[in-house]
Every structure is written in C-alpha cells, then in structure tokens.
C-alpha cells in the first residue's frame, strides 16, 4: 500500500441476486483502479448467489466472501465494515453496475481536494437495458469536466433535494446539482474513519436514512464530480418500490425524526427530514396492518413525537419546509411514473 495507491474496500451485500450478481462483480473487478478489497457478504441467500461469490473468491485474491445467516442489509453492511482493511470505503448494491472509472475518479477527487467523501452522478436503468449498460460501463466514462467542493454537507443534504429547484440553481450559476446527494451509500467514496463508531441499525428499514445525519455531520468537505459513474437497476420487486407495511412506514418515520432532531440541535433547516417525517406519518395510516393493536400503540407514540417535533420548528422554517415538500411531491409523481416502471 502506498500513498499514491491506497487500498479501497468495496462492500457488496448479497441476497438472492443470481440473475444480476455477475454483472455487478465483473464491473467491480474490472475497475481501472486495481488496488481493491472486494467484500461480498452473503446474507443467507437461498439461490446460487453464495456459490457465485465463492467462485469469484477462488479466481481473484482481491475478493473476500463472508457467509452469514440472513439478517438483512444492515447486518450485511456492518459485517463488511467490520471486515474492511481499506483506507477508503465504498458500497455497491448486488444488482447494480459500476462504471469502469468509478473508483479511479472518486479517489482522485478525494486525494486532490482533501475532502472526506467524494460522490458522482448516477443513472437508473431497466432490465431490458442490462447488456447495453454493462457494455458501456466496461468502456468507462470520459474524464470529469468539473470537481466541485462544498462544505457543510449536512446542510446541503437537508436543503438541496428538489430537482426543479436544483435546475433553477444551476441556471443561475450556483452549482446546485453538485451539492445534491441523498442517503444512498453507493456512488460514494468515504474516508474510513468516518465510519468509526457508526454502524447501520439492524432489523429496521431505512437504515441508511438513520445514519445519514450523523455521518454527514462528521464531514468537513465533500467533492462532487460531474460524470455518471454508477448504474442503478430499477426492480419492481424491490423493498423501496413494493413494501407497504406499517413497520416500513414507521421505520422511515423514526429515521426522519432522528435526523429532524439532529437538525434542530445544530440549527439547520430540516427540509428533507420534514418531507420524510410528514410523509411517513401520513403513510402509516394507509398500511394494511394499521389497525392491529401493535400498530395502534406505536401510532400513538409517533403522533406525540410528530407534534412535538413540528412545534419546535420555527414558523418561517416550517412554512419553507411545507412549500418544498409540495414541490417534491409533484416531482415524485413524475419520478414514479417514469423511473419505477422501467423495464
């Protein structure tokens, strides 16, 4: 390991992904930057995914496989973090495809700017585009045109999330799109120490949202590169697209409330967390198991917390958050129609 070629650990939780797993792992092992530790965490998969993981480990000594009983994506991600040796950490979903230059460009952005995290752009694709996307990713993206460095990433995460407002900001020369990022862990490269003492909560949905606030509050600078380096497969059967249980909505509510509270403590307008909090609270009532005694008991607690948090938000911020929420809801209708139905 040298300063010019540090070890990068890429963590891939694997579960029942036999149809797409090879595309994902091939895109990682085919990276132009080669000093990698690829940690495939088999989370008790029931298909041929475990055997595929072992096959890659036998062929490439950069691959490490962890087999564990099924415990969900948080348990798998945590196992990967605990096993990682790299100075830098990256994540990938087991059905997505990395551009060949992903790690090269993200690492260069980190090292050249001194940022704590680097990120790039991504695009969604459907199953029918799989071969085309894999072929394009293997060629590699062009050199980025711009590296934008910004401070106060928690503020950016909370306030820069409406697509239409980002477009307006870019038109005004404010590089607003560069300051946008969500709580997804992929298409990022992190300094390892950011994860010291932070692990994903196991046994809940919205695990990435739950750690987002604390993770971003640890960062001084973030570097953005204006090129697509990650390809996100849209699957109609994914949890994000299909899950509708009360516990799903409650976990999102809890994660939104956690970050909302953190923002109040740090004097940051919690625009994104307001959107999550209000939306998840109302969606709880639409869950098919909403009327069960367990759900009703939790609903009472959530109602109390919901009212307490909103009462603590200054009126000007509350009005601003409500307005951006309406904008985001309109955008979501377009997103759901266009992206979630990709084939």
Short mmCIF file of C-alpha atoms in Angstrom, two decimals:
data_model
loop_
_atom_site.label_atom_id
_atom_site.label_comp_id
_atom_site.label_asym_id
_atom_site.label_seq_id
_atom_site.Cartn_x
_atom_site.Cartn_y
_atom_site.Cartn_z
CA UNK A 1 0.00 0.00 0.00
CA UNK A 2 1.34 3.42 -0.92
CA UNK A 3 0.10 6.96 -0.61
CA UNK A 4 -0.50 7.06 -4.35
CA UNK A 5 -2.29 3.71 -4.43
CA UNK A 6 -4.22 3.21 -1.17
CA UNK A 7 -6.39 0.16 -0.60
CA UNK A 8 -10.09 0.70 -1.30
CA UNK A 9 -12.62 -1.68 0.26
CA UNK A 10 -15.85 -2.20 -1.69
CA UNK A 11 -18.68 -3.79 0.32
CA UNK A 12 -21.43 -5.67 -1.53
CA UNK A 13 -24.35 -7.16 0.46
CA UNK A 14 -25.59 -10.19 -1.49
CA UNK A 15 -29.02 -11.77 -1.28
CA UNK A 16 -30.78 -13.86 -3.96
CA UNK A 17 -29.10 -11.95 -6.77
CA UNK A 18 -28.02 -14.79 -9.06
CA UNK A 19 -29.58 -13.11 -12.11
CA UNK A 20 -27.53 -9.91 -11.81
CA UNK A 21 -24.65 -10.61 -9.43
CA UNK A 22 -22.06 -11.40 -12.11
CA UNK A 23 -22.72 -8.09 -13.85
CA UNK A 24 -22.10 -6.28 -10.57
CA UNK A 25 -18.95 -8.13 -9.51
CA UNK A 26 -17.46 -8.09 -13.01
CA UNK A 27 -17.89 -4.30 -13.07
CA UNK A 28 -16.02 -4.05 -9.76
CA UNK A 29 -13.17 -6.40 -10.63
CA UNK A 30 -12.84 -4.63 -13.99
CA UNK A 31 -12.15 -1.24 -12.37
CA UNK A 32 -9.32 0.80 -13.86
CA UNK A 33 -8.10 1.28 -10.27
CA UNK A 34 -6.95 -2.15 -9.16
CA UNK A 35 -5.84 -1.93 -5.50
CA UNK A 36 -9.17 -3.19 -4.23
CA UNK A 37 -10.55 -5.35 -1.46
CA UNK A 38 -13.95 -6.65 -2.60
CA UNK A 39 -16.05 -7.93 0.29
CA UNK A 40 -19.05 -9.98 -0.81
CA UNK A 41 -21.37 -10.56 2.16
CA UNK A 42 -23.73 -13.45 1.51
CA UNK A 43 -26.69 -12.69 3.77
CA UNK A 44 -28.07 -16.23 3.78
CA UNK A 45 -29.09 -16.25 0.12
CA UNK A 46 -31.26 -19.18 -0.98
CA UNK A 47 -30.27 -19.24 -4.65
CA UNK A 48 -26.89 -19.79 -6.31
CA UNK A 49 -25.51 -16.43 -5.15
CA UNK A 50 -23.29 -17.96 -2.40
CA UNK A 51 -21.67 -20.32 -4.91
CA UNK A 52 -21.11 -17.44 -7.34
CA UNK A 53 -19.41 -15.45 -4.58
CA UNK A 54 -17.11 -18.38 -3.75
CA UNK A 55 -16.31 -18.79 -7.43
CA UNK A 56 -15.08 -15.21 -7.65
CA UNK A 57 -13.01 -15.60 -4.46
CA UNK A 58 -11.29 -18.64 -5.97
CA UNK A 59 -10.45 -16.72 -9.14
CA UNK A 60 -9.32 -13.37 -7.69
CA UNK A 61 -7.45 -12.95 -4.40
CA UNK A 62 -8.89 -9.44 -4.01
CA UNK A 63 -12.28 -11.00 -3.23
CA UNK A 64 -13.30 -11.96 0.30
CA UNK A 65 -16.59 -13.76 0.96
CA UNK A 66 -18.49 -13.66 4.23
CA UNK A 67 -21.31 -16.18 4.63
CA UNK A 68 -23.84 -15.43 7.37
CA UNK A 69 -27.40 -16.29 8.32
CA UNK A 70 -30.00 -13.95 6.91
CA UNK A 71 -30.23 -10.76 8.92
CA UNK A 72 -30.97 -8.05 6.39
CA UNK A 73 -28.92 -5.47 4.55
CA UNK A 74 -27.81 -3.66 7.72
CA UNK A 75 -26.26 -6.80 9.16
CA UNK A 76 -24.53 -7.47 5.84
CA UNK A 77 -23.20 -3.91 5.53
CA UNK A 78 -21.98 -3.96 9.12
CA UNK A 79 -20.18 -7.26 8.57
CA UNK A 80 -18.45 -5.70 5.57
CA UNK A 81 -17.44 -2.62 7.54
CA UNK A 82 -16.08 -4.77 10.36
CA UNK A 83 -14.00 -6.81 7.92
CA UNK A 84 -12.73 -3.93 5.76
CA UNK A 85 -8.99 -3.11 5.74
CA UNK A 86 -9.01 -0.26 3.22
CA UNK A 87 -8.18 3.37 3.86
CA UNK A 88 -11.29 4.19 1.86
CA UNK A 89 -14.73 2.57 1.83
CA UNK A 90 -17.25 2.16 -0.99
CA UNK A 91 -20.55 0.27 -1.26
CA UNK A 92 -22.48 -1.29 -4.11
CA UNK A 93 -25.86 -3.00 -4.34
CA UNK A 94 -25.64 -6.54 -5.68
CA UNK A 95 -27.62 -5.83 -8.85
CA UNK A 96 -26.05 -2.53 -9.89
CA UNK A 97 -23.17 -1.83 -12.27
CA UNK A 98 -20.17 0.40 -11.61
CA UNK A 99 -18.57 2.36 -14.40
CA UNK A 100 -15.01 1.17 -15.05
CA UNK A 101 -13.56 4.50 -13.87
CA UNK A 102 -15.73 4.74 -10.73
CA UNK A 103 -13.08 4.21 -8.06
CA UNK A 104 -10.33 5.91 -10.07
CA UNK A 105 -12.25 9.17 -10.42
CA UNK A 106 -13.75 9.16 -6.92
CA UNK A 107 -10.35 8.51 -5.32
CA UNK A 108 -8.68 11.22 -7.40
CA UNK A 109 -11.36 13.68 -6.29
CA UNK A 110 -10.74 12.80 -2.63
CA UNK A 111 -6.96 12.94 -2.79
CA UNK A 112 -6.78 16.12 -4.87
CA UNK A 113 -9.21 18.13 -2.75
CA UNK A 114 -8.73 16.75 0.76
CA UNK A 115 -12.45 16.04 1.04
CA UNK A 116 -13.90 13.50 3.46
CA UNK A 117 -16.25 12.00 0.89
CA UNK A 118 -16.44 12.10 -2.89
CA UNK A 119 -19.51 11.43 -4.97
CA UNK A 120 -20.53 11.28 -8.60
CA UNK A 121 -23.73 11.16 -10.61
CA UNK A 122 -25.74 8.03 -11.35
CA UNK A 123 -28.47 6.89 -13.66
CA UNK A 124 -31.33 4.43 -13.43
CA UNK A 125 -31.88 1.64 -15.94
CA UNK A 126 -34.28 -1.22 -16.55
CA UNK A 127 -33.62 -4.93 -17.01
CA UNK A 128 -34.05 -4.66 -20.78
CA UNK A 129 -31.01 -2.34 -20.86
CA UNK A 130 -28.75 -4.65 -18.86
CA UNK A 131 -26.38 -5.75 -21.63
CA UNK A 132 -26.15 -2.26 -23.11
CA UNK A 133 -25.39 -0.68 -19.73
CA UNK A 134 -22.82 -3.33 -18.82
CA UNK A 135 -21.02 -2.84 -22.13
CA UNK A 136 -20.93 0.93 -21.76
CA UNK A 137 -19.75 0.74 -18.16
CA UNK A 138 -16.89 -1.56 -19.17
CA UNK A 139 -15.61 1.09 -21.59
CA UNK A 140 -15.52 3.77 -18.91
CA UNK A 141 -16.71 7.33 -18.58
CA UNK A 142 -14.94 10.36 -20.01
CA UNK A 143 -12.75 12.50 -17.77
CA UNK A 144 -14.90 14.69 -15.49
CA UNK A 145 -15.22 18.30 -16.52
CA UNK A 146 -15.57 19.76 -13.05
CA UNK A 147 -14.81 18.85 -9.45
CA UNK A 148 -16.95 20.91 -7.08
CA UNK A 149 -16.01 21.03 -3.39
CA UNK A 150 -18.51 22.22 -0.80
CA UNK A 151 -18.66 22.45 2.98
CA UNK A 152 -21.49 21.82 5.46
CA UNK A 153 -22.74 18.61 3.80
CA UNK A 154 -25.49 18.05 6.38
CA UNK A 155 -26.99 21.40 5.42
CA UNK A 156 -26.75 20.50 1.72
CA UNK A 157 -28.37 17.10 2.34
CA UNK A 158 -31.30 18.74 4.14
CA UNK A 159 -31.89 21.73 1.88
CA UNK A 160 -30.90 20.69 -1.66
CA UNK A 161 -33.25 17.90 -2.71
CA UNK A 162 -35.93 19.23 -5.09
CA UNK A 163 -34.92 18.53 -8.70
CA UNK A 164 -36.69 21.55 -10.16
CA UNK A 165 -35.01 23.91 -7.70
CA UNK A 166 -31.65 22.34 -8.47
CA UNK A 167 -32.18 23.01 -12.17
CA UNK A 168 -33.02 26.65 -11.42
CA UNK A 169 -29.95 26.94 -9.22
CA UNK A 170 -27.71 25.58 -11.95
CA UNK A 171 -29.20 28.03 -14.44
CA UNK A 172 -28.25 30.81 -12.02
CA UNK A 173 -24.67 29.51 -11.85
CA UNK A 174 -24.83 28.26 -8.27
CA UNK A 175 -23.71 24.66 -8.99
CA UNK A 176 -26.74 23.44 -7.08
CA UNK A 177 -26.78 19.97 -8.62
CA UNK A 178 -23.24 19.39 -7.35
CA UNK A 179 -24.46 19.94 -3.78
CA UNK A 180 -27.24 17.37 -4.09
CA UNK A 181 -26.94 13.92 -2.59
CA UNK A 182 -29.25 11.52 -0.81
CA UNK A 183 -28.67 8.90 1.87
CA UNK A 184 -27.74 6.09 -0.53
CA UNK A 185 -24.29 4.68 0.16
CA UNK A 186 -23.37 3.75 -3.39
CA UNK A 187 -21.53 6.01 -5.85
CA UNK A 188 -19.59 7.45 -2.93
CA UNK A 189 -16.09 7.01 -1.59
CA UNK A 190 -15.59 7.61 2.12
CA UNK A 191 -12.57 8.07 4.29
CA UNK A 192 -12.54 5.02 6.51
CA UNK A 193 -12.51 6.96 9.78
CA UNK A 194 -15.93 8.45 9.04
CA UNK A 195 -17.39 5.05 9.93
CA UNK A 196 -15.61 4.74 13.28
CA UNK A 197 -18.37 4.14 15.82
CA UNK A 198 -21.14 4.24 13.18
CA UNK A 199 -22.96 1.10 12.12
CA UNK A 200 -26.34 0.58 10.47
CA UNK A 201 -29.23 -0.26 12.83
CA UNK A 202 -30.16 -3.89 12.29
CA UNK A 203 -33.70 -5.14 11.97
CA UNK A 204 -35.22 -1.98 10.53
CA UNK A 205 -36.00 -0.42 7.18
CA UNK A 206 -34.49 2.99 6.29
CA UNK A 207 -31.17 2.00 7.86
CA UNK A 208 -29.29 4.33 5.54
CA UNK A 209 -31.51 7.29 6.44
CA UNK A 210 -30.99 6.60 10.13
CA UNK A 211 -27.19 7.03 9.95
CA UNK A 212 -27.17 9.80 7.33
CA UNK A 213 -27.33 12.77 9.67
CA UNK A 214 -24.56 11.67 11.99
CA UNK A 215 -22.38 10.55 9.08
CA UNK A 216 -22.71 13.83 7.17
CA UNK A 217 -22.24 15.94 10.28
CA UNK A 218 -18.77 14.38 10.64
CA UNK A 219 -17.69 15.62 7.22
CA UNK A 220 -15.94 18.90 6.62
CA UNK A 221 -15.85 18.84 2.82
CA UNK A 222 -17.44 16.81 0.03
CA UNK A 223 -16.17 16.63 -3.55
CA UNK A 224 -18.61 16.16 -6.44
CA UNK A 225 -17.61 15.12 -9.95
CA UNK A 226 -19.99 15.84 -12.81
CA UNK A 227 -20.00 12.46 -14.52
CA UNK A 228 -22.19 9.34 -14.29
CA UNK A 229 -20.24 6.54 -12.60
CA UNK A 230 -22.96 4.24 -11.25
CA UNK A 231 -25.86 2.40 -12.87
CA UNK A 232 -28.82 1.70 -10.60
CA UNK A 233 -31.07 -1.17 -11.68
CA UNK A 234 -34.76 -0.47 -11.18
CA UNK A 235 -36.51 -3.58 -9.90
CA UNK A 236 -40.27 -3.58 -9.46
CA UNK A 237 -39.90 -6.14 -6.66
CA UNK A 238 -37.52 -4.09 -4.52
CA UNK A 239 -38.41 -3.19 -0.94
CA UNK A 240 -38.39 0.52 -1.76
CA UNK A 241 -40.92 0.03 -4.53
CA UNK A 242 -43.18 -2.64 -3.03
CA UNK A 243 -43.11 -2.64 0.78
CA UNK A 244 -46.25 -1.14 2.33
CA UNK A 245 -46.35 -2.48 5.90
CA UNK A 246 -46.84 -0.31 8.97
CA UNK A 247 -43.34 -1.19 10.19
CA UNK A 248 -41.87 0.04 6.88
CA UNK A 249 -43.55 3.43 7.21
CA UNK A 250 -42.80 3.64 10.93
CA UNK A 251 -39.09 2.93 10.39
CA UNK A 252 -38.95 5.73 7.83
CA UNK A 253 -40.78 7.98 10.29
CA UNK A 254 -38.28 7.08 13.02
CA UNK A 255 -35.32 7.79 10.75
CA UNK A 256 -36.81 11.10 9.66
CA UNK A 257 -37.48 12.06 13.27
CA UNK A 258 -33.92 11.18 14.28
CA UNK A 259 -32.41 13.45 11.64
CA UNK A 260 -35.05 16.14 12.25
CA UNK A 261 -33.99 16.28 15.90
CA UNK A 262 -30.32 16.44 14.94
CA UNK A 263 -31.02 19.41 12.66
CA UNK A 264 -32.87 21.25 15.43
CA UNK A 265 -29.86 20.76 17.69
CA UNK A 266 -27.48 22.12 15.04
CA UNK A 267 -29.65 24.99 13.82
CA UNK A 268 -30.17 23.52 10.32
CA UNK A 269 -33.49 23.76 8.49
CA UNK A 270 -34.63 20.11 8.22
CA UNK A 271 -36.24 20.28 4.77
CA UNK A 272 -35.60 16.71 3.68
CA UNK A 273 -36.35 15.26 7.12
CA UNK A 274 -39.59 17.25 7.28
CA UNK A 275 -40.56 15.68 3.96
CA UNK A 276 -39.73 12.21 5.30
CA UNK A 277 -41.36 12.77 8.68
CA UNK A 278 -44.65 14.16 7.40
CA UNK A 279 -44.93 11.74 4.50
CA UNK A 280 -44.18 8.63 6.55
CA UNK A 281 -46.55 9.72 9.32
CA UNK A 282 -49.46 10.01 6.88
CA UNK A 283 -48.47 6.81 5.07
CA UNK A 284 -48.62 4.82 8.31
CA UNK A 285 -52.41 5.20 8.19
CA UNK A 286 -52.53 3.58 4.73
CA UNK A 287 -50.76 0.38 5.79
CA UNK A 288 -52.88 -2.80 5.55
CA UNK A 289 -51.89 -3.70 9.12
CA UNK A 290 -52.56 -0.23 10.54
CA UNK A 291 -55.48 -1.43 12.70
CA UNK A 292 -53.56 -4.10 14.63
CA UNK A 293 -53.05 -3.42 18.36
CA UNK A 294 -49.27 -3.23 17.89
CA UNK A 295 -49.59 -0.67 15.12
CA UNK A 296 -52.10 1.42 17.04
CA UNK A 297 -49.87 1.51 20.12
CA UNK A 298 -46.91 2.66 18.04
CA UNK A 299 -49.11 5.18 16.22
CA UNK A 300 -49.93 6.91 19.49
CA UNK A 301 -46.23 7.31 20.28
CA UNK A 302 -45.49 8.52 16.75
CA UNK A 303 -48.31 11.07 16.92
CA UNK A 304 -46.90 12.51 20.13
CA UNK A 305 -43.40 12.74 18.67
CA UNK A 306 -44.71 14.16 15.39
CA UNK A 307 -46.49 17.03 17.15
CA UNK A 308 -43.60 17.75 19.50
CA UNK A 309 -41.07 18.00 16.67
CA UNK A 310 -43.23 20.24 14.50
CA UNK A 311 -43.94 22.51 17.45
CA UNK A 312 -40.19 23.03 17.91
CA UNK A 313 -39.69 24.15 14.31
CA UNK A 314 -39.77 27.96 13.93
CA UNK A 315 -42.72 29.13 11.85
CA UNK A 316 -40.66 30.58 8.93
CA UNK A 317 -38.77 27.27 8.62
CA UNK A 318 -41.99 25.29 8.90
CA UNK A 319 -43.55 27.25 6.06
CA UNK A 320 -40.42 26.83 3.93
CA UNK A 321 -40.33 23.08 4.62
CA UNK A 322 -44.03 22.73 3.78
CA UNK A 323 -43.54 24.56 0.47
CA UNK A 324 -40.56 22.44 -0.61
CA UNK A 325 -42.47 19.32 0.39
CA UNK A 326 -45.25 20.22 -2.04
CA UNK A 327 -42.71 20.75 -4.81
CA UNK A 328 -41.11 17.40 -4.04
CA UNK A 329 -44.47 15.62 -4.04
CA UNK A 330 -45.17 16.87 -7.55
CA UNK A 331 -41.72 15.72 -8.67
CA UNK A 332 -42.31 12.32 -7.10
CA UNK A 333 -45.37 11.76 -9.28
CA UNK A 334 -43.21 12.23 -12.36
CA UNK A 335 -40.45 10.04 -10.90
CA UNK A 336 -42.83 7.20 -10.03
CA UNK A 337 -44.36 7.22 -13.49
CA UNK A 338 -41.05 7.39 -15.35
CA UNK A 339 -38.47 5.51 -13.28
CA UNK A 340 -40.23 2.96 -11.10
CA UNK A 341 -41.89 1.40 -14.13
CA UNK A 342 -38.65 0.89 -16.08
CA UNK A 343 -38.43 -2.48 -17.79
#
